[in-house]
Coordinates of C-alpha atoms in Angstrom, one line a residue:
G1 CA 103.8 79.5 94.9
W2 CA 105.3 81.4 92.0
H3 CA 108.6 79.7 91.0
T4 CA 111.0 82.5 90.2
N5 CA 114.4 83.7 91.3
T6 CA 113.5 87.3 90.6
D7 CA 113.4 89.7 93.5
P8 CA 109.7 90.6 94.1
L9 CA 110.5 94.4 93.9
Q10 CA 112.3 93.8 90.6
R11 CA 109.3 91.9 89.3
I12 CA 107.1 94.9 90.2
G13 CA 109.5 97.1 88.3
E14 CA 109.3 94.8 85.2
W15 CA 105.5 95.1 85.3
V16 CA 105.8 98.9 85.6
I17 CA 108.2 99.1 82.7
E18 CA 106.1 96.8 80.5
A19 CA 103.0 99.0 81.2
I20 CA 105.0 102.2 80.3
I21 CA 106.4 101.0 77.1
R22 CA 103.1 99.6 76.0
G23 CA 101.4 102.9 76.6
D24 CA 99.2 101.7 79.4
I25 CA 100.6 104.1 82.0
V26 CA 103.0 107.1 82.2
M27 CA 105.9 107.8 84.5
S28 CA 103.8 109.9 86.7
D29 CA 101.6 106.9 87.6
P30 CA 101.8 106.4 91.4
V31 CA 103.3 102.9 91.2
A32 CA 105.8 103.9 88.5
D33 CA 106.8 107.0 90.4
R34 CA 107.2 105.0 93.6
F35 CA 109.3 102.3 92.0
F36 CA 111.7 104.6 90.3
S37 CA 112.0 106.9 93.3
A38 CA 112.2 104.3 96.1
A39 CA 113.6 101.1 94.7
P40 CA 117.4 100.7 94.9
A41 CA 119.3 101.6 91.7
M42 CA 120.6 98.0 91.3
V43 CA 117.0 96.7 91.3
R44 CA 115.8 99.3 88.9
G45 CA 118.7 98.4 86.6
E46 CA 117.9 94.7 86.8
A47 CA 114.3 95.4 85.9
I48 CA 115.3 97.5 82.9
G49 CA 117.8 94.9 81.8
H50 CA 115.3 92.1 82.0
I51 CA 112.9 93.9 79.7
A52 CA 115.8 94.6 77.3
W53 CA 116.7 90.9 77.5
S54 CA 113.1 90.0 76.6
F55 CA 113.4 92.1 73.5
M56 CA 116.2 89.8 72.3
H57 CA 113.8 86.8 72.5
A58 CA 111.0 88.5 70.7
D59 CA 110.6 87.9 67.0
V60 CA 109.2 91.3 66.5
V61 CA 109.1 94.4 68.6
D62 CA 106.7 97.2 67.5
D63 CA 108.4 100.5 66.8
E64 CA 106.2 102.3 69.3
I65 CA 107.1 100.0 72.1
R66 CA 110.8 100.1 71.2
D67 CA 110.7 103.9 71.0
R68 CA 109.0 104.3 74.4
F69 CA 111.6 102.0 75.9
A70 CA 114.3 104.1 74.3
S71 CA 112.7 107.3 75.8
L72 CA 112.5 105.6 79.2
W73 CA 116.2 104.8 79.0
D74 CA 117.1 108.4 78.1
E75 CA 115.0 109.6 81.1
R76 CA 116.9 107.3 83.4
V77 CA 120.3 108.4 82.0
A78 CA 119.3 112.0 82.6
L79 CA 118.7 111.2 86.2
V80 CA 122.0 109.5 86.6
R81 CA 123.8 112.5 85.2
V82 CA 122.4 114.5 88.1
H83 CA 122.7 111.7 90.7
P84 CA 125.8 109.7 89.8
E85 CA 125.4 107.6 92.9
D86 CA 122.5 105.8 91.0
C87 CA 124.8 104.6 88.2
E88 CA 124.0 101.0 88.9
E89 CA 120.7 101.6 87.2
L90 CA 122.6 101.7 83.9
D91 CA 124.5 98.4 84.5
K92 CA 122.6 96.2 82.1
F93 CA 122.7 98.3 79.0
F94 CA 124.5 95.5 77.2
W95 CA 121.0 93.9 76.8
F96 CA 119.9 96.8 74.6
V97 CA 122.9 96.1 72.4
R98 CA 122.4 92.4 72.4
S99 CA 118.7 92.5 71.7
G100 CA 119.2 93.5 68.1
K101 CA 116.1 95.6 68.2
F102 CA 117.7 99.0 68.5
P103 CA 119.7 100.6 65.6
M104 CA 123.4 101.0 66.0
E105 CA 123.1 104.8 65.6
W106 CA 121.0 104.8 68.8
W107 CA 122.8 102.4 71.1
L108 CA 126.5 103.2 70.2
P109 CA 126.6 106.7 71.7
R110 CA 124.5 105.6 74.6
L111 CA 126.9 102.7 75.3
K112 CA 129.7 105.1 75.6
E113 CA 127.9 107.4 77.9
A114 CA 126.7 104.5 80.1
A115 CA 130.2 103.3 80.4
E116 CA 131.4 106.9 81.4
L117 CA 128.6 107.2 84.0
D118 CA 129.0 103.6 85.3
L119 CA 132.7 102.7 85.5
N120 CA 131.8 99.1 86.4
L121 CA 129.3 98.8 83.5
S122 CA 128.5 95.1 83.0
T123 CA 129.6 93.5 79.7
E124 CA 130.1 90.1 81.1
R125 CA 128.2 86.9 80.6
Y126 CA 126.8 88.0 77.3
M127 CA 129.5 89.8 75.4
I128 CA 129.1 92.7 73.0
G129 CA 132.6 92.7 71.3
K130 CA 131.2 91.5 68.0
E131 CA 128.5 94.1 68.0
I132 CA 131.0 96.9 68.6
A133 CA 133.2 95.5 65.8
T134 CA 130.3 95.5 63.4
A135 CA 129.4 99.1 64.4
A136 CA 132.9 100.2 63.4
D137 CA 132.0 99.6 59.8
H138 CA 129.4 102.3 60.0
D139 CA 130.8 104.7 62.7
P140 CA 134.5 104.1 63.2
R141 CA 134.8 107.2 65.5
G142 CA 131.9 106.2 67.7
A143 CA 133.0 102.6 68.0
F144 CA 136.6 103.6 68.8
D145 CA 135.6 106.1 71.5
A146 CA 133.1 103.6 73.1
L147 CA 135.7 100.8 73.1
K148 CA 138.3 102.9 74.8
V149 CA 135.9 103.8 77.6
L150 CA 134.8 100.2 78.1
L151 CA 138.4 99.0 78.3
E152 CA 139.5 101.8 80.7
G153 CA 140.5 100.4 84.1
R154 CA 139.6 96.8 83.3
N155 CA 141.7 93.9 84.3
D156 CA 143.2 92.4 81.1
A157 CA 142.5 89.0 82.4
D158 CA 138.8 89.4 83.0
M159 CA 136.2 88.0 80.6
P160 CA 134.8 91.3 79.3
S161 CA 138.3 92.6 78.5
Y162 CA 139.1 89.3 76.8
D163 CA 136.0 89.5 74.7
L164 CA 136.6 93.1 73.7
T165 CA 140.3 92.5 73.0
R166 CA 139.6 89.4 70.9
N167 CA 136.4 90.4 69.1
A168 CA 136.4 94.2 68.9
V169 CA 139.9 95.8 69.3
P170 CA 141.6 94.7 66.0
M171 CA 138.5 95.5 63.9
V172 CA 137.8 98.8 65.6
I173 CA 141.4 100.0 65.3
A174 CA 141.6 98.9 61.7
R175 CA 138.5 100.7 60.7
A176 CA 139.7 103.8 62.6
I177 CA 143.0 103.7 60.8
T178 CA 141.4 103.4 57.4
S179 CA 138.5 105.7 58.1
G180 CA 139.9 108.6 56.1
D181 CA 139.9 110.7 59.3
D182 CA 143.6 111.6 59.8
A183 CA 143.1 112.6 63.5
L184 CA 141.2 109.4 64.2
A185 CA 143.8 107.3 62.4
R186 CA 146.6 108.9 64.6
E187 CA 144.6 108.2 67.8
A188 CA 144.0 104.6 66.8
T189 CA 147.6 104.0 65.9
A190 CA 148.7 105.5 69.2
Y191 CA 146.2 103.4 71.1
M192 CA 147.3 100.3 69.2
N193 CA 150.9 101.0 70.3
H194 CA 149.7 101.6 73.9
L195 CA 147.9 98.2 74.0
G196 CA 151.0 96.6 72.5
E197 CA 153.2 98.0 75.3
K198 CA 150.7 96.6 77.8
G199 CA 151.3 93.1 76.5
H200 CA 149.1 92.8 73.4
L201 CA 152.1 91.8 71.3
S202 CA 150.2 90.4 68.4
L203 CA 147.8 93.3 68.0
K204 CA 149.6 95.2 65.2
A205 CA 149.7 92.0 63.1
E206 CA 146.0 91.4 63.8
V207 CA 145.1 94.9 62.8
N208 CA 147.2 94.6 59.6
E209 CA 145.3 91.4 58.8
V210 CA 142.0 93.2 59.0
I211 CA 143.3 96.1 56.9
E212 CA 144.8 93.8 54.2
G213 CA 141.7 91.6 54.2
T214 CA 139.6 94.7 53.6
I215 CA 141.8 95.9 50.7
K216 CA 141.6 92.5 49.1
Q217 CA 137.8 92.4 49.5
T218 CA 137.6 95.9 47.9
D219 CA 139.7 94.6 44.9
V220 CA 137.3 91.7 44.5
D221 CA 134.3 94.1 44.6
D222 CA 135.9 96.4 42.1
D223 CA 136.6 93.4 39.7
A224 CA 133.0 92.3 40.1

């Protein structure tokens, strides 16, 4: 009589994860061990993603709960490194990014690794282009590297690629070019040219607009 579209096994996984991150059980608990060893990777990924989704809708998440969830994620990534066939477990990492409860310094390198381990990493439906663009203000190298991996092999016409191209690419490349890191600036310029050759004909102008806008804003700040 429970009205839900959630797979029952996934729901069990959600209960397990909730109990772990609240400190009620540990990974060696028999039910937790059984779920993470026997449930299909896709189901495990959906359960993890749903908990991360719930963080987005919470006004406040206690640091201890967030940190346990972060540790759980790192444990699952470590498993996928050894068993790449389980990469679907990482598929919903975008919810960690979207939740707004994890610091950029934590999620940015993990986004890159998740995309490297899961070549079909999901970024659709709830886009993360703007989050990556914002991250470029603080870590231009990290944002640039993550963006390149996310765009690798994607169809330019699909929605994730469109979101990244529109909301992240110009900002990330501009921040890389003006980062003060000569090697990064060269890589970003070469990548901009590469994307231009692939058909992104207005990209150089968009990047220049970001750079010029940043320079003008700096002048205003200096005057103030």
